[in-house]
Structure formats: structure tokens, C-alpha cells
PDB file of C-alpha atoms in Angstrom:
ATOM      1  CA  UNK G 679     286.842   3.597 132.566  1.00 56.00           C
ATOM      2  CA  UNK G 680     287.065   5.795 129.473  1.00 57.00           C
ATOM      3  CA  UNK G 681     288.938   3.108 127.470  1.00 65.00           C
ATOM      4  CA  UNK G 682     285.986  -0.018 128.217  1.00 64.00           C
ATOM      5  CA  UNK G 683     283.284   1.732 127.479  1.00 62.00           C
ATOM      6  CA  UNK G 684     284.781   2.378 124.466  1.00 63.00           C
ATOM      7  CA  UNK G 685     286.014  -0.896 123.485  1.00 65.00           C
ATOM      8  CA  UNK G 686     282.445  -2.208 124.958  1.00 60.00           C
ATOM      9  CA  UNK G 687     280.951   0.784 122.157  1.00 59.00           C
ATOM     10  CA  UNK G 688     283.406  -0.998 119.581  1.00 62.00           C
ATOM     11  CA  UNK G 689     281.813  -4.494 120.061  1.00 61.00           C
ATOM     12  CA  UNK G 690     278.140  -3.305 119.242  1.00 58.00           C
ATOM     13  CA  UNK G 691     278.809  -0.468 116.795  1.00 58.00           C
ATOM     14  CA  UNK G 692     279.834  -1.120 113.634  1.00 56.00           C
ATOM     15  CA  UNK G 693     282.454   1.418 112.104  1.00 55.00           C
ATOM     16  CA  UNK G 694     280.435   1.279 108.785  1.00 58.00           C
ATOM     17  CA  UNK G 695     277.589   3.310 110.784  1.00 62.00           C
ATOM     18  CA  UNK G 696     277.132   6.967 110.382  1.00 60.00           C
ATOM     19  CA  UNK G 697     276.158   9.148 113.510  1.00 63.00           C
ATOM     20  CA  UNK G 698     276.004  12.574 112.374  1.00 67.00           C
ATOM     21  CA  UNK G 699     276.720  15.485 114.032  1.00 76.00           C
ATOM     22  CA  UNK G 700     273.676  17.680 115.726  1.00 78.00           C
ATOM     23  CA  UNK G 701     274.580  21.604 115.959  1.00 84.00           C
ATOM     24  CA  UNK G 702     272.017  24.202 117.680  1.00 87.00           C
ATOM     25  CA  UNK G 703     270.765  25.285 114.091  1.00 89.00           C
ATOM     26  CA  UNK G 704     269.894  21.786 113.214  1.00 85.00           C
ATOM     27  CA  UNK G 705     267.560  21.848 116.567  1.00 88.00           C
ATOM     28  CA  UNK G 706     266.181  25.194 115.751  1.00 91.00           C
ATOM     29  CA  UNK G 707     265.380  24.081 111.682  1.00 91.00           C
ATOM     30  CA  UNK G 708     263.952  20.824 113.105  1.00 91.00           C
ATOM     31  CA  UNK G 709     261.545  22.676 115.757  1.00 92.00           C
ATOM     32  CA  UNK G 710     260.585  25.838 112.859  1.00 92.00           C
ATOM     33  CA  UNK G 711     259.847  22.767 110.014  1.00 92.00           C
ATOM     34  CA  UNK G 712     257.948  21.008 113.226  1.00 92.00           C
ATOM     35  CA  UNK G 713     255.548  23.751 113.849  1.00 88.00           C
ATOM     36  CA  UNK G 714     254.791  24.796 110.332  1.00 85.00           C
ATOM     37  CA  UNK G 715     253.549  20.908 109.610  1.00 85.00           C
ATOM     38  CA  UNK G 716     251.895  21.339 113.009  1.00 84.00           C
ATOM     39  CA  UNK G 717     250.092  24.863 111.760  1.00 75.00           C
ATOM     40  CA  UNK G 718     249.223  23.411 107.934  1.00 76.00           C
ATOM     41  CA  UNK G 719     247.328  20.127 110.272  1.00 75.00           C
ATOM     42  CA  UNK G 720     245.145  22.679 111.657  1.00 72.00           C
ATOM     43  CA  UNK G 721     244.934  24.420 109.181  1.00 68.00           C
ATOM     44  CA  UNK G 722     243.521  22.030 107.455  1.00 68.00           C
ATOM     45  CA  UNK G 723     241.581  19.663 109.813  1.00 64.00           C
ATOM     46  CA  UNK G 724     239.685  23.345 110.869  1.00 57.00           C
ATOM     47  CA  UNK G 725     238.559  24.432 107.253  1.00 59.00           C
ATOM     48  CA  UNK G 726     237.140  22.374 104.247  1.00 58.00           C
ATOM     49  CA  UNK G 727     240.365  22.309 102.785  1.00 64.00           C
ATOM     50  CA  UNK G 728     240.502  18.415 103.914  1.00 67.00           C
ATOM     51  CA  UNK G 729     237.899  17.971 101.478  1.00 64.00           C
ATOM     52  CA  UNK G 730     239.599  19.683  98.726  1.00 71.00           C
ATOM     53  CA  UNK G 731     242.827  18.217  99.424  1.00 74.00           C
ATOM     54  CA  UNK G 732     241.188  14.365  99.573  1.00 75.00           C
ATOM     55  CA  UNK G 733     240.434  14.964  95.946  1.00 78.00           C
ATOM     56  CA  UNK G 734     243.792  16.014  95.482  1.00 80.00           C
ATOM     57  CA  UNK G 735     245.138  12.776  96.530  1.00 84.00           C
ATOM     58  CA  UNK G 736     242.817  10.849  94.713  1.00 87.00           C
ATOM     59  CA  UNK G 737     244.582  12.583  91.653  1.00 85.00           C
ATOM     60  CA  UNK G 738     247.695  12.163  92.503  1.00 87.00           C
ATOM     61  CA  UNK G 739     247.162   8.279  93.571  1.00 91.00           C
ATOM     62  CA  UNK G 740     245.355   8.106  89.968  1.00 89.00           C
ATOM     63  CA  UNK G 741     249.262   9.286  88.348  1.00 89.00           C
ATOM     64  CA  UNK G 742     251.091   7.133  90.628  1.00 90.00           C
ATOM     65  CA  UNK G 743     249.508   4.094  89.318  1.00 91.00           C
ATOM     66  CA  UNK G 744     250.277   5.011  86.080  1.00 89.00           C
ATOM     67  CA  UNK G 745     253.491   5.258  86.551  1.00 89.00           C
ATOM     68  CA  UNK G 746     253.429   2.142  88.032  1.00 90.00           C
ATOM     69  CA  UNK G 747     251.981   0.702  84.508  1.00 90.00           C
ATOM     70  CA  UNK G 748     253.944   3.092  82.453  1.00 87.00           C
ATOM     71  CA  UNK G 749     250.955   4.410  81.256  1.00 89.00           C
ATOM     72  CA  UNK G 750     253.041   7.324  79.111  1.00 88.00           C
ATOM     73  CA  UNK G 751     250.459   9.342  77.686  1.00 90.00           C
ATOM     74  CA  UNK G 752     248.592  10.028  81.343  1.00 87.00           C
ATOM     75  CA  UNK G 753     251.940  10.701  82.335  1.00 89.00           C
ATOM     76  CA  UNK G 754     252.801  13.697  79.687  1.00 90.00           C
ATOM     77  CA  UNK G 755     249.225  14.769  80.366  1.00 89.00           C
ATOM     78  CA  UNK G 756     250.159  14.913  84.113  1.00 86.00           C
ATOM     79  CA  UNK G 757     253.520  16.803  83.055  1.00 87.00           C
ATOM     80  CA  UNK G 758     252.045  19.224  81.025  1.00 88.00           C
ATOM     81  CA  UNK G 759     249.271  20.345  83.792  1.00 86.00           C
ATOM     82  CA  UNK G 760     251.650  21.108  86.406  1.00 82.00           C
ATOM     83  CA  UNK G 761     251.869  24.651  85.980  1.00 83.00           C
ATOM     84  CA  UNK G 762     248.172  24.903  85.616  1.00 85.00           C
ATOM     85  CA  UNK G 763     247.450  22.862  88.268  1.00 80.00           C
ATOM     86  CA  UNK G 764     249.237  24.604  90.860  1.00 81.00           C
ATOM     87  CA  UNK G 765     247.532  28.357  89.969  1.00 84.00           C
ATOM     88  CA  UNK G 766     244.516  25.916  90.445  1.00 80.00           C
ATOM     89  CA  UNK G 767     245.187  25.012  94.277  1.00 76.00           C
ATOM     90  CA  UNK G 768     246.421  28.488  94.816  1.00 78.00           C
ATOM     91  CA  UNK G 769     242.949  30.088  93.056  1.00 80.00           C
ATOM     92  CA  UNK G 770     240.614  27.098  95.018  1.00 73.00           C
ATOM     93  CA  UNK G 771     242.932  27.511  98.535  1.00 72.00           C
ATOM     94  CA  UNK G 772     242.694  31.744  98.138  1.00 74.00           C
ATOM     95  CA  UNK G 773     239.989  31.910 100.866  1.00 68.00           C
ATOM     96  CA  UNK G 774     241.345  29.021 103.573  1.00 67.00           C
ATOM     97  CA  UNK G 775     245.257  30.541 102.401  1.00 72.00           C
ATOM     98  CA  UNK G 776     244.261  33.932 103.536  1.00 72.00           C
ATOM     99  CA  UNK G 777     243.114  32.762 107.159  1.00 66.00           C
ATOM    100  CA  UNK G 778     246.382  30.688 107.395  1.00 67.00           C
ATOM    101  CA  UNK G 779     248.056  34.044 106.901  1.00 71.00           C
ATOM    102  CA  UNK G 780     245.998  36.184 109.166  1.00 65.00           C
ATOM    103  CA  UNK G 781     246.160  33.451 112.225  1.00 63.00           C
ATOM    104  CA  UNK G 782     250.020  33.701 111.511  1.00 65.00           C
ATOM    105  CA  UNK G 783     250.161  37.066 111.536  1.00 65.00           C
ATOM    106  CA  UNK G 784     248.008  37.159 115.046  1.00 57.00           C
ATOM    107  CA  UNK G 785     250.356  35.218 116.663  1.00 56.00           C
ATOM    108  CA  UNK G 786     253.220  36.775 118.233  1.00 51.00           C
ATOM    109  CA  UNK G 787     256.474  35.279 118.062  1.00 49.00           C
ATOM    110  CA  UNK G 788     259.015  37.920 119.239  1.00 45.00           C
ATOM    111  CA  UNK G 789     256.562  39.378 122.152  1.00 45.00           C
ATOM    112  CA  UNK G 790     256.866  42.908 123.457  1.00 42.00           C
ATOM    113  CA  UNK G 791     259.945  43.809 120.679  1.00 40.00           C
ATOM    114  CA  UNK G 792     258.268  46.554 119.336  1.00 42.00           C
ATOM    115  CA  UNK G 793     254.640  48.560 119.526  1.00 41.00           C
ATOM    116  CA  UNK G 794     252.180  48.297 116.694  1.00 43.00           C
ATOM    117  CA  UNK G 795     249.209  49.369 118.038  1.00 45.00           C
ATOM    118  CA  UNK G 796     249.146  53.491 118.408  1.00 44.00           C
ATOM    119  CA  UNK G 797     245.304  54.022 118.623  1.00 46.00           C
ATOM    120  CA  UNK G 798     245.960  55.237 122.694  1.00 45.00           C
ATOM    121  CA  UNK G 799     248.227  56.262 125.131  1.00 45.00           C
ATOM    122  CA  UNK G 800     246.684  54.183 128.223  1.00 49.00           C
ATOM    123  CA  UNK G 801     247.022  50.314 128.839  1.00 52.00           C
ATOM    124  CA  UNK G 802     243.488  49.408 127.610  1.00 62.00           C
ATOM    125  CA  UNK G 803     241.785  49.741 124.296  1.00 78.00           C
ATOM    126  CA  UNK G 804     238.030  50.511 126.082  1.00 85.00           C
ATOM    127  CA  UNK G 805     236.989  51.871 129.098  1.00 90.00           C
ATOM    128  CA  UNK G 806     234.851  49.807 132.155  1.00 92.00           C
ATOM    129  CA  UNK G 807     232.031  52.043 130.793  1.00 94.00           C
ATOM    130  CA  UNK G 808     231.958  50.387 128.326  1.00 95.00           C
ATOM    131  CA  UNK G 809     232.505  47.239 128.886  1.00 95.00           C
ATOM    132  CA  UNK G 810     229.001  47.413 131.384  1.00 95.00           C
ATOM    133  CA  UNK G 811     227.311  48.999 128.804  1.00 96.00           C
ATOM    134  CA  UNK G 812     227.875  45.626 126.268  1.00 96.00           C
ATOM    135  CA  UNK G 813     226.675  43.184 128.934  1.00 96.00           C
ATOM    136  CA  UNK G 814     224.016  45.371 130.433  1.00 96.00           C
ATOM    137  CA  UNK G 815     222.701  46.057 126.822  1.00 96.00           C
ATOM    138  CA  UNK G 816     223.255  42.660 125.742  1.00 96.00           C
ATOM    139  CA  UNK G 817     220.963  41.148 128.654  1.00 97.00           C
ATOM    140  CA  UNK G 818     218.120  43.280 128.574  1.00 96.00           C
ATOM    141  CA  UNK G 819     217.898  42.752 124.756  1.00 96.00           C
ATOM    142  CA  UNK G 820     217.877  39.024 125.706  1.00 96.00           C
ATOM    143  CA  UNK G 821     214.980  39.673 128.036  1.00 95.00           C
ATOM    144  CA  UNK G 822     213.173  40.518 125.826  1.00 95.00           C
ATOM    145  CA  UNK G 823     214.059  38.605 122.845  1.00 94.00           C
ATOM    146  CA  UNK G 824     215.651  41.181 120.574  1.00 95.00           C
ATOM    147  CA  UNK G 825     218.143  39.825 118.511  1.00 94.00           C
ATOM    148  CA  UNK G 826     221.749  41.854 118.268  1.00 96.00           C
ATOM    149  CA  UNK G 827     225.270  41.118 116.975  1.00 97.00           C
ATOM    150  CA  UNK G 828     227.755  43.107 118.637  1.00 97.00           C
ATOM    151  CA  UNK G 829     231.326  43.117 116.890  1.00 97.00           C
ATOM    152  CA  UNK G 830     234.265  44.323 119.233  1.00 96.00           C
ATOM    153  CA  UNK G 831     237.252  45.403 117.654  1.00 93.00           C
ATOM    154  CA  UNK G 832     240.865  44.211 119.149  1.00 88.00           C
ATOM    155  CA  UNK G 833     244.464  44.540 116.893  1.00 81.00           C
ATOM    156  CA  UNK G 834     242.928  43.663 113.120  1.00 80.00           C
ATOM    157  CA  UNK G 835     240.877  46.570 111.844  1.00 83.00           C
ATOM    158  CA  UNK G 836     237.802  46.016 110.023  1.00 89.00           C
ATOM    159  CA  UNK G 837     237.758  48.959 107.803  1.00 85.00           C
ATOM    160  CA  UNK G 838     236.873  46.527 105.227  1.00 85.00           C
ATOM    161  CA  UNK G 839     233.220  45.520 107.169  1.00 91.00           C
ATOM    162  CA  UNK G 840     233.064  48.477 108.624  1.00 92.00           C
ATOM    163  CA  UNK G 841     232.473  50.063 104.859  1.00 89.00           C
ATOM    164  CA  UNK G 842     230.031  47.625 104.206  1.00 92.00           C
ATOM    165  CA  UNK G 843     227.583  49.549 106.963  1.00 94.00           C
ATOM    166  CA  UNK G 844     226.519  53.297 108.223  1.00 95.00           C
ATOM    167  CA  UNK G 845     229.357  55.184 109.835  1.00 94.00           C
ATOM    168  CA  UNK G 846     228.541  56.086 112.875  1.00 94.00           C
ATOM    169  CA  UNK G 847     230.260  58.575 116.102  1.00 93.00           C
ATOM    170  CA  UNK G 848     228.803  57.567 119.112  1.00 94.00           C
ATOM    171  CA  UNK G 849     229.631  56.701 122.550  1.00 95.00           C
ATOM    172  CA  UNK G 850     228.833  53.148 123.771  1.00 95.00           C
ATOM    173  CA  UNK G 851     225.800  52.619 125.997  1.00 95.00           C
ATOM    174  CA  UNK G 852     222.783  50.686 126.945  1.00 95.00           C
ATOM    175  CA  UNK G 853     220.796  53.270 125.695  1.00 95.00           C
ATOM    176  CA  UNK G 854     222.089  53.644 122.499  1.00 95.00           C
ATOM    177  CA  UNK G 855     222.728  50.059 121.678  1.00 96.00           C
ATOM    178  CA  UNK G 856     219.124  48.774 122.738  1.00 95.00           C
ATOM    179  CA  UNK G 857     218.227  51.820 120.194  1.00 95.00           C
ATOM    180  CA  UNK G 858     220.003  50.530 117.460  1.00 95.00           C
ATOM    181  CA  UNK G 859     218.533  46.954 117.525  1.00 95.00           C
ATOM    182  CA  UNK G 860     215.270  47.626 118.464  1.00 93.00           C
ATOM    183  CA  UNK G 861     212.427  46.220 116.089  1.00 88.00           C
ATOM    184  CA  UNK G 862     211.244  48.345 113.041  1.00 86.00           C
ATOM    185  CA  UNK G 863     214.696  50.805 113.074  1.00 89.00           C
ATOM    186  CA  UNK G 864     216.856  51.344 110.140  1.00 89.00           C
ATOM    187  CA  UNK G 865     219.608  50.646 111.338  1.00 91.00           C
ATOM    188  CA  UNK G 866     218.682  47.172 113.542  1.00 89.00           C
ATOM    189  CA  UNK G 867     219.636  44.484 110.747  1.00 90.00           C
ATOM    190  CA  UNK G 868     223.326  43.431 110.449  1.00 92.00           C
ATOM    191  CA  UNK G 869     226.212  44.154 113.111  1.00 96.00           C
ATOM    192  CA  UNK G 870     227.566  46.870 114.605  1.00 97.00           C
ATOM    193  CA  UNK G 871     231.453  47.611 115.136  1.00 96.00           C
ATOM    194  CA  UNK G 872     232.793  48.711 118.477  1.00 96.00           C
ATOM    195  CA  UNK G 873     236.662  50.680 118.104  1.00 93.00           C
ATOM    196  CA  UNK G 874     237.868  51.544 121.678  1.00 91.00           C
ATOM    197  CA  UNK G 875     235.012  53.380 123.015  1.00 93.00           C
ATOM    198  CA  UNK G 876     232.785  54.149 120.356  1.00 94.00           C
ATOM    199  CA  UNK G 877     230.289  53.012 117.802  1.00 96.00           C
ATOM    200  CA  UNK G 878     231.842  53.408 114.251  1.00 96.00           C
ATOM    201  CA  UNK G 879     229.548  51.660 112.048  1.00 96.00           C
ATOM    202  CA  UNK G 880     226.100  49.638 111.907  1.00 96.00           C
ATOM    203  CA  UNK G 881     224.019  47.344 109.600  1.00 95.00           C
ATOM    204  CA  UNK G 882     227.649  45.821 108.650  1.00 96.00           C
ATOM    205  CA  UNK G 883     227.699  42.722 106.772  1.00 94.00           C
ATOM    206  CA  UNK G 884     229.974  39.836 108.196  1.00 94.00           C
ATOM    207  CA  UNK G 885     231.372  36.962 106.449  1.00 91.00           C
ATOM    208  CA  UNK G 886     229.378  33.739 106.762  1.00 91.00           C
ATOM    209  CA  UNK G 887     231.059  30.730 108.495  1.00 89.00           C
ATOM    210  CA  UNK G 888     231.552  27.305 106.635  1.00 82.00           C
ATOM    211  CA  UNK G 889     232.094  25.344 109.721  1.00 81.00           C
ATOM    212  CA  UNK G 890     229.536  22.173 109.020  1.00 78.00           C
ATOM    213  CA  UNK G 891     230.045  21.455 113.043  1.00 79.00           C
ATOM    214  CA  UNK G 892     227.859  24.678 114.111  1.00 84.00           C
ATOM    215  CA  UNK G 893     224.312  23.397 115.279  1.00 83.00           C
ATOM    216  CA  UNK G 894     221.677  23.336 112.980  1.00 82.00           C
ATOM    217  CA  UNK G 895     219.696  25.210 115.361  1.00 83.00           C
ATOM    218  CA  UNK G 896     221.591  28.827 114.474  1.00 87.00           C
ATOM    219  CA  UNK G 897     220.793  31.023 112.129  1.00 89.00           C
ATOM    220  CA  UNK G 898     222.155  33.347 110.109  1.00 91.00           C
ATOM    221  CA  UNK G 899     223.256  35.742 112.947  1.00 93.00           C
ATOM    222  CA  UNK G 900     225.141  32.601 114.778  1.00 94.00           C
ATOM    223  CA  UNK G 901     226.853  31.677 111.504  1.00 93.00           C
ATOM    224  CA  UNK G 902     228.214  35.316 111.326  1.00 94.00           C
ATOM    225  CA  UNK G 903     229.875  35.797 114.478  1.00 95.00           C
ATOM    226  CA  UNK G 904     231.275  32.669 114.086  1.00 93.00           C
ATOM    227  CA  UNK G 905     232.722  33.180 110.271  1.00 92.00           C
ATOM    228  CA  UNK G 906     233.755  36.918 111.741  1.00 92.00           C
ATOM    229  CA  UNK G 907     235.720  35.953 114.671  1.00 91.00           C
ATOM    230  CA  UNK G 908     237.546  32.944 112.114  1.00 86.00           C
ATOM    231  CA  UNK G 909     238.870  35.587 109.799  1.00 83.00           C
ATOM    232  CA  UNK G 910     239.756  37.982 112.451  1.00 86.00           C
ATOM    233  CA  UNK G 911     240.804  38.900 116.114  1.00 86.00           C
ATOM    234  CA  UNK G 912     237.485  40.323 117.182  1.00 93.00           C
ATOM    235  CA  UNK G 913     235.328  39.233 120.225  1.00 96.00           C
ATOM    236  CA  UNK G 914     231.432  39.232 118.983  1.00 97.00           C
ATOM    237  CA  UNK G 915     228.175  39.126 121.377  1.00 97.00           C
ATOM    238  CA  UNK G 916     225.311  37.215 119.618  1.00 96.00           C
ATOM    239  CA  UNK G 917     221.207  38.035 121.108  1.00 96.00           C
ATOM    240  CA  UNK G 918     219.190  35.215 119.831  1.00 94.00           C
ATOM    241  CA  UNK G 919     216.027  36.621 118.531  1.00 93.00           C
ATOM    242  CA  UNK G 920     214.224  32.949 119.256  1.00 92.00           C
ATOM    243  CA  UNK G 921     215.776  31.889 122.684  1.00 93.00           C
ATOM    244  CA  UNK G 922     216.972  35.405 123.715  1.00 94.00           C
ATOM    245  CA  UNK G 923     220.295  33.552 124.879  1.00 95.00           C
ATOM    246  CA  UNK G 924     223.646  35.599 124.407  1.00 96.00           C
ATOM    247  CA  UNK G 925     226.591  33.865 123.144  1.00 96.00           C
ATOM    248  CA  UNK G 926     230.414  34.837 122.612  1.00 97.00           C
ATOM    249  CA  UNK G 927     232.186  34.073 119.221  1.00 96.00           C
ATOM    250  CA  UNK G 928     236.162  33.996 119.591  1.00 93.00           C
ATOM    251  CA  UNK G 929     238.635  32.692 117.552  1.00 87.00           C
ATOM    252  CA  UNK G 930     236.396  30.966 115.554  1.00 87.00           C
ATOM    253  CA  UNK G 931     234.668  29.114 118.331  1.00 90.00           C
ATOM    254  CA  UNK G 932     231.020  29.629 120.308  1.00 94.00           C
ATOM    255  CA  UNK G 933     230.180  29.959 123.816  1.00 94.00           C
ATOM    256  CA  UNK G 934     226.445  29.920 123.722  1.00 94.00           C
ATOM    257  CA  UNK G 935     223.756  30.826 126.737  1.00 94.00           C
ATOM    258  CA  UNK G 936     226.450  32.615 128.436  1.00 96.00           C
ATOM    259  CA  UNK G 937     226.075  34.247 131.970  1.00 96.00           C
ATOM    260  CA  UNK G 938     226.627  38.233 132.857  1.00 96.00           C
ATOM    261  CA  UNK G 939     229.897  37.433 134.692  1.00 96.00           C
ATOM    262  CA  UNK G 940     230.936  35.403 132.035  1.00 96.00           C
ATOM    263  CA  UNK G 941     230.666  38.521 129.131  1.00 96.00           C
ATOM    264  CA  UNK G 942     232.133  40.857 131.419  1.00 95.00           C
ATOM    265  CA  UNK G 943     235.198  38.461 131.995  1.00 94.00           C
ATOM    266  CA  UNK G 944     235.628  38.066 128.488  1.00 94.00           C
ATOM    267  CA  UNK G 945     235.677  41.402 127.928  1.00 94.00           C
ATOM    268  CA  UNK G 946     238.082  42.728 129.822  1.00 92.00           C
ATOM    269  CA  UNK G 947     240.441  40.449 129.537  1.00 92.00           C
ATOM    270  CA  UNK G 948     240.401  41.757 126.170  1.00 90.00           C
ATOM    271  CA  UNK G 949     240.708  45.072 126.935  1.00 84.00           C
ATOM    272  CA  UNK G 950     244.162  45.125 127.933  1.00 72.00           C
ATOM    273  CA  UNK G 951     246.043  46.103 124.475  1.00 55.00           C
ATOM    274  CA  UNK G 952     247.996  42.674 123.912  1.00 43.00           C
ATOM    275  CA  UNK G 953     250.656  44.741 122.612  1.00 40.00           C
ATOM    276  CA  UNK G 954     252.989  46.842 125.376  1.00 42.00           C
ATOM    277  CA  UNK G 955     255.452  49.236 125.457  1.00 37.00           C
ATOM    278  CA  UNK G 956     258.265  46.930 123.492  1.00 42.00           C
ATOM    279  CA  UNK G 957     261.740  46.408 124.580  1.00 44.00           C
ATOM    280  CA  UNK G 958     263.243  48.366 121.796  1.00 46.00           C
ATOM    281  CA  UNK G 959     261.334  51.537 122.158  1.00 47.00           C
ATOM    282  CA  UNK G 960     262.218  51.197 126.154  1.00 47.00           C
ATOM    283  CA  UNK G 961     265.933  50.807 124.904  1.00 45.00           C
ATOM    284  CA  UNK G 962     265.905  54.309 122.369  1.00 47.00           C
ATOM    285  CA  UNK G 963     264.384  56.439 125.137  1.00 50.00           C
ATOM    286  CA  UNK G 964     266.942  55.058 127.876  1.00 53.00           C
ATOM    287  CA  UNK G 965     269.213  56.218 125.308  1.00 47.00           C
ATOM    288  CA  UNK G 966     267.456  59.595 124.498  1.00 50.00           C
ATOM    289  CA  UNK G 967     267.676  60.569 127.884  1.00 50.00           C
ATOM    290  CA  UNK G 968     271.681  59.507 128.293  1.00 47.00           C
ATOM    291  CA  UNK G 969     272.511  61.640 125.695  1.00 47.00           C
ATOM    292  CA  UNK G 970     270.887  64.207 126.788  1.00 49.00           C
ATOM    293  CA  UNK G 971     272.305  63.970 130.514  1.00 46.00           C
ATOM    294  CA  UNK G 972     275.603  64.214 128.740  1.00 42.00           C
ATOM    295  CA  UNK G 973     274.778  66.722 126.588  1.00 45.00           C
TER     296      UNK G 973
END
């Protein structure tokens, strides 16, 4: 059987064809190569680097065809701008190639290997108490129209925003949040950050999103959340001061005139630490304590 189907093989292969061979590191280099093109697509398709890049095809079309014409003085031009033009993209890219490295670093690609976050001993990085006291202070500011932006820390500190406000010490609550937005108070314009269970800074200034998609109908406070959840890992509550609707900003995207339930679901599934006991540190105590049994 072996021997026809390889003389039938013979017949429609030609011996002049190449079929190379495929190890399990060729597979793995074709899947890593695969999902870097598939992270720079969108990258790109979810910032205005598409517009930026467009012109940088229009260049590079514009030295192609003079090439084609042998057009030799465009040419050297092009040559001699290489260097230069590549601390360009890098200095024009700086903002959209810092995101690209932030969402890479977010991502986890060896899970539960080793522990990086040490800001607590227990499984979650905020208490229930807290967690009510967002959504009930979140919903009676809507009631009654008083606008709030509400930023709640997860892995990615924001010790650079959080220097931009007042530092603050204070337990979360209704109380004290409906306090700190209320009309006419120093401390009501800008965003507050939430670490764990406290307040550690208000008035903060967050970066501005660029996103041309968000509805004209937000303002300012919208545009925030939004550009602050794009550049980090943080979940942030939005109070419209005009509709009194509260909205969730994650991972640069908006959930707008969102319910109670919804809030509360969104925050705890948040605040479960996304980052475990690892496998390694498991491995050095079961070790620890051998040696010390033998000891």
C-alpha cells in the first residue's frame, strides 16, 4: 500500500519541488510573529496612529515612484533622511508607543508564575464596604445631578495622577464621597483616586481621550474616564452633571446609563487581585518546609 501511494505521489509531484521541513519552533515563531502583527492592527486601527501612518505611505509611495523613474536626486534625498526620519516616527508615535507598551505589559502571558502585587495579604484589593459605598454614592449623586469621576485603582499605580491632586487618608464612604463632590467645595473639580480601601488623592487631573468615536454629547468629564482607563488598568465611575446618568470607563471603552447591579458587578469582579499566589513561590515554600522536616 506503502509503495502506490508513493509511486501515485511520484506521478503528481515533481522532484524539482521543495517541501520543507516544519519543526515545533517554526510553529511557535510563526504563532509569536502572528500575534505581534495582530497587536500592531489594533494598535493602530484603536489610536490615530492610522492617520499618521496614511501619510507615511503616501511618502513612501511618493519614493517608490521615483525609483521607478530613476529620479536620483529624490532618491539621495530619501537616503540621506533615513536616520532622521525614523527619530521622527519614534518622537510623533511616543504617546500611541507608550500605550502599546502598557497594554503589553497588562497582559499576562505566563499566568500565576510569580506574585507582583504585595499591597495585601487577603485575596481582594477592597473590601464589600466599599464597593457599596461607590454605587450607593454614585446613585444618589445621580439623583440629584451632581457630577463625580471616581477613579479605582487595580495593578498600574497612578502615583503619577495621583500627584497632580490633594493627598488625601480617608476611608471610602457615601458620606465622604457625596462630600467631596458636592457643589461649591474645594476639592469637588477633577477625580478622585481610590487604592484598596481608601481615598488617596482628589481634584486629580486625568489625561484627555482622543477617541473621535465618543459622542459629541460628553464632556470633558466623559472624555477623561475614557482617556484614563486607555492608558491604564483602572475602572472609573462617571456622574453626569446634565443627565445625572452614571457610566463605567474600562479598558478604554464606555458603558453609559448604567444600572446599580450593573456597578456593583463590575466592581467586584475587579476586586479579586488578578494576580495569585504564583507557582514558583508555592514551589520555594514546599521546599522551605522539606528542609526543614529534614533538618
Amino acid at each position: 500500500m506503502n509503495t502506490v501511494l508513493t509511486q501515485v505521489l511520484k506521478r503528481f509531484v515533481s522532484e524539482s519541488w521543495y517541501f520543507p521541513q516544519i519543526r515545533v519552533v517554526d510553529a511557535v515563531e510563526i504563532l509569536i510573529i502572528t500575534f505581534l502583527f495582530y497587536q500592531i492592527i489594533l494598535w493602530i486601527k484603536n489610536t490615530k496612529a492610522w492617520m499618521l501612518l496614511r501619510g507615511i505611505l503616501v511618502v513612501a509611495l511618493f519614493i517608490l515612484v521615483a525609483a521607478v523613474f530613476k529620479m536620483y536626486t529624490i532618491l539621495w534625498i530619501a537616503q540621506n533622511s533615513l536616520p532622521v526620519m525614523a527619530t521622527a516616527v519614534v518622537i510623533i508615535f511616543q504617546p500611541e508607543l507608550r500605550r502599546a507598551l502598557e497594554k503589553l505589559g497588562e497582559k499576562q502571558f505566563v499566568p500565576n508564575m510569580v506574585t507582583l502585587d504585595k499591597r495585601g495579604k487577603d485575596n481582594v484589593r477592597f473590601s464589600q464596604k466599599t464597593i457599596d459605598g461607590i454605587v450607593e454614592a454614585s446613585f444618589a449623586m445621580g439623583a440629584v445631578k451632581t457630577g463625580a469621576l471616581i477613579v479605582v485603582e487595580q495593578a498600574i499605580m497612578l502615583t503619577e495622577y495621583e500627584s497632580t491632586g490633594i493627598a488625601l487618608d480617608c476611608i471610602v464612604s457615601p458620606q465622604v464621597l457625596i462630600n467631596i463632590f458636592e457643589h461649591n467645595t474645594p476639592l469637588h473639580d477633577g477625580a478622585i483616586i481610590v487604592r484598596g480601601d481608601r481615598i488617596v488623592s482628589a481634584t486629580c487631573y486625568l489625561p484627555l481621550s482622543d477617541n473621535m468615536g465618543i459622542s459629541k454629547e460628553l464632556g470633558t468629564r466623559h472624555r477623561a474616564a475614557v482617556g484614563m482607563s486607555e492608558v491604564s488598568d483602572a475602572l472609573i465611575v462617571t456622574v453626569s452633571e446634565e443627565t445625572g446618568y452614571v457610566s463605567v470607563a474600562m479598558g478604554g471603552q464606555l458603558v453609559r446609563n448604567v444600572t446599580p447591579e450593573y456597578l456593583k458587578k463590575r466592581l467586584e469582579s475587579i476586586s479579586k487581585k488578578s494576580v495569585e499566589i504564583g507557582r514558583l513561590k508555592k514551589i520555594w515554600k514546599g521546599w522551605r518546609s522539606h528542609e526543614k522536616g529534614v533538618d
